[in-house]
PDB file of N, CA, C and O in Angstrom:
ATOM      1  N   UNK A  26      -3.854  18.152  27.182  1.00  0.00           N
ATOM      2  CA  UNK A  26      -2.909  17.499  26.536  1.00  0.00           C
ATOM      3  C   UNK A  26      -3.914  17.249  25.258  1.00  0.00           C
ATOM      4  O   UNK A  26      -5.186  16.433  25.765  1.00  0.00           O
ATOM      5  N   UNK A  27      -4.093  17.337  24.275  1.00  0.00           N
ATOM      6  CA  UNK A  27      -5.134  17.661  23.411  1.00  0.00           C
ATOM      7  C   UNK A  27      -4.808  15.837  22.468  1.00  0.00           C
ATOM      8  O   UNK A  27      -4.369  15.329  22.446  1.00  0.00           O
ATOM      9  N   UNK A  28      -5.817  15.162  22.465  1.00  0.00           N
ATOM     10  CA  UNK A  28      -6.430  13.625  22.121  1.00  0.00           C
ATOM     11  C   UNK A  28      -5.508  14.034  20.222  1.00  0.00           C
ATOM     12  O   UNK A  28      -7.099  13.953  19.680  1.00  0.00           O
ATOM     13  N   UNK A  29      -5.185  13.401  19.902  1.00  0.00           N
ATOM     14  CA  UNK A  29      -4.485  12.848  18.645  1.00  0.00           C
ATOM     15  C   UNK A  29      -5.109  11.650  17.976  1.00  0.00           C
ATOM     16  O   UNK A  29      -4.682  11.418  16.962  1.00  0.00           O
ATOM     17  N   UNK A  30      -5.448  11.316  18.823  1.00  0.00           N
ATOM     18  CA  UNK A  30      -5.397   9.585  18.286  1.00  0.00           C
ATOM     19  C   UNK A  30      -6.637   9.368  16.879  1.00  0.00           C
ATOM     20  O   UNK A  30      -6.166   8.701  16.053  1.00  0.00           O
ATOM     21  N   UNK A  31      -7.475  10.209  16.815  1.00  0.00           N
ATOM     22  CA  UNK A  31      -8.354  10.582  15.507  1.00  0.00           C
ATOM     23  C   UNK A  31      -7.876  11.508  14.509  1.00  0.00           C
ATOM     24  O   UNK A  31      -7.848  11.614  12.961  1.00  0.00           O
ATOM     25  N   UNK A  32      -6.538  12.866  14.568  1.00  0.00           N
ATOM     26  CA  UNK A  32      -5.869  13.120  13.815  1.00  0.00           C
ATOM     27  C   UNK A  32      -4.750  11.858  12.607  1.00  0.00           C
ATOM     28  O   UNK A  32      -3.876  11.251  13.293  1.00  0.00           O
ATOM     29  N   UNK A  33      -5.053  12.280  11.492  1.00  0.00           N
ATOM     30  CA  UNK A  33      -4.399  11.617  10.742  1.00  0.00           C
ATOM     31  C   UNK A  33      -2.645  11.564  11.011  1.00  0.00           C
ATOM     32  O   UNK A  33      -2.415  12.897  11.014  1.00  0.00           O
ATOM     33  N   UNK A  34      -2.124  10.702  10.403  1.00  0.00           N
ATOM     34  CA  UNK A  34      -0.727  11.040  11.077  1.00  0.00           C
ATOM     35  C   UNK A  34      -0.248  11.724   9.537  1.00  0.00           C
ATOM     36  O   UNK A  34      -0.439  11.068   8.462  1.00  0.00           O
ATOM     37  N   UNK A  35       0.663  12.651   9.298  1.00  0.00           N
ATOM     38  CA  UNK A  35       1.216  14.164   8.944  1.00  0.00           C
ATOM     39  C   UNK A  35       3.085  13.755   8.625  1.00  0.00           C
ATOM     40  O   UNK A  35       3.232  13.922   9.579  1.00  0.00           O
ATOM     41  N   UNK A  36       3.945  13.576   7.506  1.00  0.00           N
ATOM     42  CA  UNK A  36       4.588  13.113   7.531  1.00  0.00           C
ATOM     43  C   UNK A  36       5.017  14.359   7.526  1.00  0.00           C
ATOM     44  O   UNK A  36       4.885  14.854   7.426  1.00  0.00           O
ATOM     45  N   UNK A  37       6.527  14.238   8.585  1.00  0.00           N
ATOM     46  CA  UNK A  37       7.525  14.985   8.758  1.00  0.00           C
ATOM     47  C   UNK A  37       8.459  14.559   8.491  1.00  0.00           C
ATOM     48  O   UNK A  37       9.187  15.849   8.057  1.00  0.00           O
ATOM     49  N   UNK A  38       9.245  13.467   8.518  1.00  0.00           N
ATOM     50  CA  UNK A  38      10.226  14.068   7.491  1.00  0.00           C
ATOM     51  C   UNK A  38      10.547  13.325   5.927  1.00  0.00           C
ATOM     52  O   UNK A  38       9.224  12.890   5.674  1.00  0.00           O
ATOM     53  N   UNK A  39      11.283  13.678   5.304  1.00  0.00           N
ATOM     54  CA  UNK A  39      11.751  13.953   4.654  1.00  0.00           C
ATOM     55  C   UNK A  39      11.499  12.120   3.513  1.00  0.00           C
ATOM     56  O   UNK A  39      10.263  12.089   2.737  1.00  0.00           O
ATOM     57  N   UNK A  40      11.933  11.399   4.341  1.00  0.00           N
ATOM     58  CA  UNK A  40      12.156  10.143   4.063  1.00  0.00           C
ATOM     59  C   UNK A  40       9.790   9.340   4.266  1.00  0.00           C
ATOM     60  O   UNK A  40      10.036   8.844   3.569  1.00  0.00           O
ATOM     61  N   UNK A  41       9.565   9.880   5.420  1.00  0.00           N
ATOM     62  CA  UNK A  41       7.706   9.517   5.802  1.00  0.00           C
ATOM     63  C   UNK A  41       7.526   9.949   4.490  1.00  0.00           C
ATOM     64  O   UNK A  41       6.587   9.891   3.954  1.00  0.00           O
ATOM     65  N   UNK A  42       7.897  11.851   3.899  1.00  0.00           N
ATOM     66  CA  UNK A  42       7.599  12.014   2.965  1.00  0.00           C
ATOM     67  C   UNK A  42       7.598  11.410   1.465  1.00  0.00           C
ATOM     68  O   UNK A  42       6.642  11.476   1.050  1.00  0.00           O
ATOM     69  N   UNK A  43       8.114  10.457   1.141  1.00  0.00           N
ATOM     70  CA  UNK A  43       8.837   9.460   0.356  1.00  0.00           C
ATOM     71  C   UNK A  43       8.051   8.404   0.245  1.00  0.00           C
ATOM     72  O   UNK A  43       7.369   7.884  -0.562  1.00  0.00           O
ATOM     73  N   UNK A  44       7.748   8.189   0.945  1.00  0.00           N
ATOM     74  CA  UNK A  44       6.929   6.639   1.721  1.00  0.00           C
ATOM     75  C   UNK A  44       6.002   6.378   1.070  1.00  0.00           C
ATOM     76  O   UNK A  44       5.048   5.771   0.694  1.00  0.00           O
ATOM     77  N   UNK A  45       4.806   7.756   1.368  1.00  0.00           N
ATOM     78  CA  UNK A  45       3.606   8.215   1.666  1.00  0.00           C
ATOM     79  C   UNK A  45       3.367   8.553   0.192  1.00  0.00           C
ATOM     80  O   UNK A  45       2.253   7.618  -0.434  1.00  0.00           O
ATOM     81  N   UNK A  46       3.507   9.153  -0.696  1.00  0.00           N
ATOM     82  CA  UNK A  46       4.093   9.225  -1.994  1.00  0.00           C
ATOM     83  C   UNK A  46       4.139   7.930  -2.906  1.00  0.00           C
ATOM     84  O   UNK A  46       2.714   7.815  -3.699  1.00  0.00           O
ATOM     85  N   UNK A  47       5.023   6.856  -2.341  1.00  0.00           N
ATOM     86  CA  UNK A  47       5.729   6.057  -3.259  1.00  0.00           C
ATOM     87  C   UNK A  47       4.174   5.371  -3.310  1.00  0.00           C
ATOM     88  O   UNK A  47       3.425   4.284  -3.880  1.00  0.00           O
ATOM     89  N   UNK A  48       3.169   5.401  -1.921  1.00  0.00           N
ATOM     90  CA  UNK A  48       2.635   4.175  -1.222  1.00  0.00           C
ATOM     91  C   UNK A  48       1.001   4.540  -2.321  1.00  0.00           C
ATOM     92  O   UNK A  48       0.277   3.576  -2.029  1.00  0.00           O
ATOM     93  N   UNK A  49       0.954   5.927  -2.102  1.00  0.00           N
ATOM     94  CA  UNK A  49      -0.185   6.335  -2.462  1.00  0.00           C
ATOM     95  C   UNK A  49      -0.509   6.644  -3.878  1.00  0.00           C
ATOM     96  O   UNK A  49      -1.508   6.526  -4.435  1.00  0.00           O
ATOM     97  N   UNK A  50       0.874   5.811  -4.776  1.00  0.00           N
ATOM     98  CA  UNK A  50       1.109   6.006  -6.201  1.00  0.00           C
ATOM     99  C   UNK A  50       1.337   4.073  -6.058  1.00  0.00           C
ATOM    100  O   UNK A  50       0.955   3.797  -7.162  1.00  0.00           O
ATOM    101  N   UNK A  51       0.704   4.247  -5.560  1.00  0.00           N
ATOM    102  CA  UNK A  51       1.017   2.292  -5.634  1.00  0.00           C
ATOM    103  C   UNK A  51       2.243   1.682  -6.083  1.00  0.00           C
ATOM    104  O   UNK A  51       1.883   0.389  -6.386  1.00  0.00           O
ATOM    105  N   UNK A  52       3.688   2.127  -5.929  1.00  0.00           N
ATOM    106  CA  UNK A  52       4.607   1.399  -6.146  1.00  0.00           C
ATOM    107  C   UNK A  52       5.196   0.952  -5.610  1.00  0.00           C
ATOM    108  O   UNK A  52       5.495   1.330  -3.970  1.00  0.00           O
ATOM    109  N   UNK A  53       5.963  -0.139  -5.579  1.00  0.00           N
ATOM    110  CA  UNK A  53       6.790  -0.618  -4.752  1.00  0.00           C
ATOM    111  C   UNK A  53       8.069  -0.110  -4.528  1.00  0.00           C
ATOM    112  O   UNK A  53       9.006   0.288  -5.411  1.00  0.00           O
ATOM    113  N   UNK A  54       9.099  -0.551  -3.498  1.00  0.00           N
ATOM    114  CA  UNK A  54      10.553   0.257  -3.588  1.00  0.00           C
ATOM    115  C   UNK A  54      11.394  -0.001  -4.967  1.00  0.00           C
ATOM    116  O   UNK A  54      12.234   0.428  -5.037  1.00  0.00           O
ATOM    117  N   UNK A  55      11.346  -1.707  -5.888  1.00  0.00           N
ATOM    118  CA  UNK A  55      11.614  -1.804  -6.387  1.00  0.00           C
ATOM    119  C   UNK A  55      11.267  -1.187  -7.724  1.00  0.00           C
ATOM    120  O   UNK A  55      12.341  -0.596  -8.127  1.00  0.00           O
ATOM    121  N   UNK A  56       9.783  -0.403  -7.630  1.00  0.00           N
ATOM    122  CA  UNK A  56       9.658  -0.038  -9.165  1.00  0.00           C
ATOM    123  C   UNK A  56      10.060   1.569  -8.655  1.00  0.00           C
ATOM    124  O   UNK A  56      10.838   2.151  -9.589  1.00  0.00           O
ATOM    125  N   UNK A  57      10.225   2.033  -7.884  1.00  0.00           N
ATOM    126  CA  UNK A  57      10.813   3.079  -7.920  1.00  0.00           C
ATOM    127  C   UNK A  57      12.686   3.720  -7.491  1.00  0.00           C
ATOM    128  O   UNK A  57      13.003   4.127  -8.106  1.00  0.00           O
ATOM    129  N   UNK A  58      13.596   2.818  -7.303  1.00  0.00           N
ATOM    130  CA  UNK A  58      14.693   2.826  -7.152  1.00  0.00           C
ATOM    131  C   UNK A  58      14.843   2.479  -8.764  1.00  0.00           C
ATOM    132  O   UNK A  58      15.237   3.040  -8.855  1.00  0.00           O
ATOM    133  N   UNK A  59      13.680   1.471  -9.370  1.00  0.00           N
ATOM    134  CA  UNK A  59      14.517   1.694 -10.644  1.00  0.00           C
ATOM    135  C   UNK A  59      14.782   2.643 -11.876  1.00  0.00           C
ATOM    136  O   UNK A  59      14.396   2.401 -12.815  1.00  0.00           O
ATOM    137  N   UNK A  60      12.747   3.396 -11.569  1.00  0.00           N
ATOM    138  CA  UNK A  60      12.570   4.675 -11.966  1.00  0.00           C
ATOM    139  C   UNK A  60      13.603   5.619 -11.367  1.00  0.00           C
ATOM    140  O   UNK A  60      14.165   6.466 -12.679  1.00  0.00           O
ATOM    141  N   UNK A  61      14.782   5.849 -10.605  1.00  0.00           N
ATOM    142  CA  UNK A  61      15.654   6.139 -10.780  1.00  0.00           C
ATOM    143  C   UNK A  61      16.968   6.245 -11.019  1.00  0.00           C
ATOM    144  O   UNK A  61      18.038   6.931 -10.394  1.00  0.00           O
ATOM    145  N   UNK A  62      17.184   4.636 -11.407  1.00  0.00           N
ATOM    146  CA  UNK A  62      18.422   4.193 -11.302  1.00  0.00           C
ATOM    147  C   UNK A  62      19.347   3.844  -9.595  1.00  0.00           C
ATOM    148  O   UNK A  62      20.495   3.858  -9.436  1.00  0.00           O
ATOM    149  N   UNK A  63      18.342   3.770  -8.249  1.00  0.00           N
ATOM    150  CA  UNK A  63      18.632   3.165  -7.044  1.00  0.00           C
ATOM    151  C   UNK A  63      17.990   1.815  -7.393  1.00  0.00           C
ATOM    152  O   UNK A  63      16.982   1.394  -7.801  1.00  0.00           O
ATOM    153  N   UNK A  64      18.224   1.279  -6.014  1.00  0.00           N
ATOM    154  CA  UNK A  64      18.247  -0.324  -5.810  1.00  0.00           C
ATOM    155  C   UNK A  64      17.083  -0.101  -4.640  1.00  0.00           C
ATOM    156  O   UNK A  64      16.793   1.071  -3.833  1.00  0.00           O
ATOM    157  N   UNK A  65      16.317  -0.967  -4.421  1.00  0.00           N
ATOM    158  CA  UNK A  65      14.870  -0.889  -3.242  1.00  0.00           C
ATOM    159  C   UNK A  65      15.458  -0.397  -2.228  1.00  0.00           C
ATOM    160  O   UNK A  65      15.128   0.032  -1.575  1.00  0.00           O
ATOM    161  N   UNK A  66      17.049  -1.294  -1.863  1.00  0.00           N
ATOM    162  CA  UNK A  66      17.414  -0.852  -0.677  1.00  0.00           C
ATOM    163  C   UNK A  66      18.201   0.534  -0.067  1.00  0.00           C
ATOM    164  O   UNK A  66      17.879   0.592   0.442  1.00  0.00           O
ATOM    165  N   UNK A  67      18.054   1.572  -1.258  1.00  0.00           N
ATOM    166  CA  UNK A  67      18.590   2.383  -1.012  1.00  0.00           C
ATOM    167  C   UNK A  67      17.079   3.206  -0.796  1.00  0.00           C
ATOM    168  O   UNK A  67      17.170   4.053  -0.210  1.00  0.00           O
ATOM    169  N   UNK A  68      15.947   3.203  -1.584  1.00  0.00           N
ATOM    170  CA  UNK A  68      15.030   3.383  -1.708  1.00  0.00           C
ATOM    171  C   UNK A  68      14.858   3.256   0.066  1.00  0.00           C
ATOM    172  O   UNK A  68      14.194   4.294   0.510  1.00  0.00           O
ATOM    173  N   UNK A  69      14.436   2.163   0.620  1.00  0.00           N
ATOM    174  CA  UNK A  69      13.972   1.789   2.007  1.00  0.00           C
ATOM    175  C   UNK A  69      14.925   2.655   3.479  1.00  0.00           C
ATOM    176  O   UNK A  69      14.420   3.466   4.452  1.00  0.00           O
ATOM    177  N   UNK A  70      16.456   2.772   2.376  1.00  0.00           N
ATOM    178  CA  UNK A  70      17.108   3.615   3.565  1.00  0.00           C
ATOM    179  C   UNK A  70      16.804   5.124   3.778  1.00  0.00           C
ATOM    180  O   UNK A  70      16.832   5.614   4.750  1.00  0.00           O
ATOM    181  N   UNK A  71      16.078   6.034   2.269  1.00  0.00           N
ATOM    182  CA  UNK A  71      15.754   7.070   2.527  1.00  0.00           C
ATOM    183  C   UNK A  71      15.037   7.188   3.043  1.00  0.00           C
ATOM    184  O   UNK A  71      14.494   8.481   4.466  1.00  0.00           O
ATOM    185  N   UNK A  72      13.367   6.291   2.704  1.00  0.00           N
ATOM    186  CA  UNK A  72      12.548   5.912   3.814  1.00  0.00           C
ATOM    187  C   UNK A  72      12.479   5.857   5.655  1.00  0.00           C
ATOM    188  O   UNK A  72      12.024   6.511   6.205  1.00  0.00           O
ATOM    189  N   UNK A  73      13.606   5.316   5.666  1.00  0.00           N
ATOM    190  CA  UNK A  73      13.580   4.821   7.748  1.00  0.00           C
ATOM    191  C   UNK A  73      14.508   6.201   7.829  1.00  0.00           C
ATOM    192  O   UNK A  73      14.916   5.746   9.024  1.00  0.00           O
ATOM    193  N   UNK A  74      15.186   7.042   7.338  1.00  0.00           N
ATOM    194  CA  UNK A  74      16.301   8.137   8.229  1.00  0.00           C
ATOM    195  C   UNK A  74      17.061   7.969   8.217  1.00  0.00           C
ATOM    196  O   UNK A  74      18.544   8.367   8.358  1.00  0.00           O
ATOM    197  N   UNK A  75      17.576   6.220   7.752  1.00  0.00           N
ATOM    198  CA  UNK A  75      19.438   5.964   7.903  1.00  0.00           C
ATOM    199  C   UNK A  75      20.130   6.625   7.032  1.00  0.00           C
ATOM    200  O   UNK A  75      21.416   7.092   6.695  1.00  0.00           O
ATOM    201  N   UNK A  76      19.101   7.186   5.511  1.00  0.00           N
ATOM    202  CA  UNK A  76      20.121   8.238   4.358  1.00  0.00           C
ATOM    203  C   UNK A  76      19.761   9.587   4.482  1.00  0.00           C
ATOM    204  O   UNK A  76      17.833   9.590   4.647  1.00  0.00           O
ATOM    205  N   UNK A  77      20.543  10.659   4.262  1.00  0.00           N
ATOM    206  CA  UNK A  77      19.625  12.376   4.716  1.00  0.00           C
ATOM    207  C   UNK A  77      19.306  12.352   3.362  1.00  0.00           C
ATOM    208  O   UNK A  77      19.022  11.492   2.394  1.00  0.00           O
ATOM    209  N   UNK A  78      18.781  13.313   2.812  1.00  0.00           N
ATOM    210  CA  UNK A  78      17.491  14.151   1.604  1.00  0.00           C
ATOM    211  C   UNK A  78      19.013  13.807   0.736  1.00  0.00           C
ATOM    212  O   UNK A  78      20.020  14.858   0.822  1.00  0.00           O
ATOM    213  N   UNK A  79      18.450  13.473  -0.918  1.00  0.00           N
ATOM    214  CA  UNK A  79      19.879  13.211  -1.994  1.00  0.00           C
ATOM    215  C   UNK A  79      19.891  13.902  -2.236  1.00  0.00           C
ATOM    216  O   UNK A  79      19.468  15.547  -2.150  1.00  0.00           O
ATOM    217  N   UNK A  80      21.006  14.622  -3.311  1.00  0.00           N
ATOM    218  CA  UNK A  80      21.836  15.493  -3.339  1.00  0.00           C
ATOM    219  C   UNK A  80      20.353  16.415  -4.913  1.00  0.00           C
ATOM    220  O   UNK A  80      19.506  15.672  -5.674  1.00  0.00           O
ATOM    221  N   UNK A  81      20.056  17.330  -5.325  1.00  0.00           N
ATOM    222  CA  UNK A  81      19.660  18.038  -6.249  1.00  0.00           C
ATOM    223  C   UNK A  81      19.364  16.888  -7.533  1.00  0.00           C
ATOM    224  O   UNK A  81      18.464  17.146  -7.635  1.00  0.00           O
ATOM    225  N   UNK A  82      20.111  16.687  -8.635  1.00  0.00           N
ATOM    226  CA  UNK A  82      19.750  15.393  -9.532  1.00  0.00           C
ATOM    227  C   UNK A  82      19.045  14.842  -9.318  1.00  0.00           C
ATOM    228  O   UNK A  82      18.223  14.793 -10.018  1.00  0.00           O
ATOM    229  N   UNK A  83      19.540  14.072  -8.296  1.00  0.00           N
ATOM    230  CA  UNK A  83      18.636  12.508  -7.954  1.00  0.00           C
ATOM    231  C   UNK A  83      17.445  13.179  -7.124  1.00  0.00           C
ATOM    232  O   UNK A  83      16.507  11.850  -7.259  1.00  0.00           O
ATOM    233  N   UNK A  84      17.193  13.918  -6.089  1.00  0.00           N
ATOM    234  CA  UNK A  84      16.021  14.649  -6.034  1.00  0.00           C
ATOM    235  C   UNK A  84      14.772  14.971  -6.668  1.00  0.00           C
ATOM    236  O   UNK A  84      13.917  14.528  -6.363  1.00  0.00           O
ATOM    237  N   UNK A  85      15.354  15.630  -8.044  1.00  0.00           N
ATOM    238  CA  UNK A  85      14.516  15.676  -9.123  1.00  0.00           C
ATOM    239  C   UNK A  85      13.868  14.473  -9.347  1.00  0.00           C
ATOM    240  O   UNK A  85      12.999  14.607  -9.945  1.00  0.00           O
ATOM    241  N   UNK A  86      15.195  13.973  -9.794  1.00  0.00           N
ATOM    242  CA  UNK A  86      13.973  12.347 -10.317  1.00  0.00           C
ATOM    243  C   UNK A  86      13.775  11.988  -9.762  1.00  0.00           C
ATOM    244  O   UNK A  86      12.657  11.014  -9.745  1.00  0.00           O
ATOM    245  N   UNK A  87      13.885  12.190  -8.045  1.00  0.00           N
ATOM    246  CA  UNK A  87      12.764  10.928  -7.975  1.00  0.00           C
ATOM    247  C   UNK A  87      11.172  12.255  -7.494  1.00  0.00           C
ATOM    248  O   UNK A  87      10.823  11.622  -7.383  1.00  0.00           O
ATOM    249  N   UNK A  88      11.532  13.241  -7.808  1.00  0.00           N
ATOM    250  CA  UNK A  88      10.077  14.240  -7.407  1.00  0.00           C
ATOM    251  C   UNK A  88       9.068  13.390  -9.068  1.00  0.00           C
ATOM    252  O   UNK A  88       8.311  13.763  -9.164  1.00  0.00           O
ATOM    253  N   UNK A  89      10.404  13.612  -9.936  1.00  0.00           N
ATOM    254  CA  UNK A  89       9.229  12.912 -11.021  1.00  0.00           C
ATOM    255  C   UNK A  89       8.692  11.834 -11.172  1.00  0.00           C
ATOM    256  O   UNK A  89       7.387  11.611 -11.142  1.00  0.00           O
TER     257      UNK A  89
END
C-alpha cells in the first residue's frame, strides 16, 4: 500500500469542502451562518455531515 502520510488531506464530502473554504477565508461558523441567514449550529451540522447538501437557493447563497 502507498504511504499517504505526506499527502495533504483533500476534502471529499460537501461538508468538508465547506469547512475548508470557511477556514481558508478566515471566517467563523457564526459569520458564515449570519451571511446566509442560518445559525452557527446549522453550519456545523453541514460541515459534520449531520445535514446533507442544501437546496439550490441556499447552496447559491453559501457559494457567494
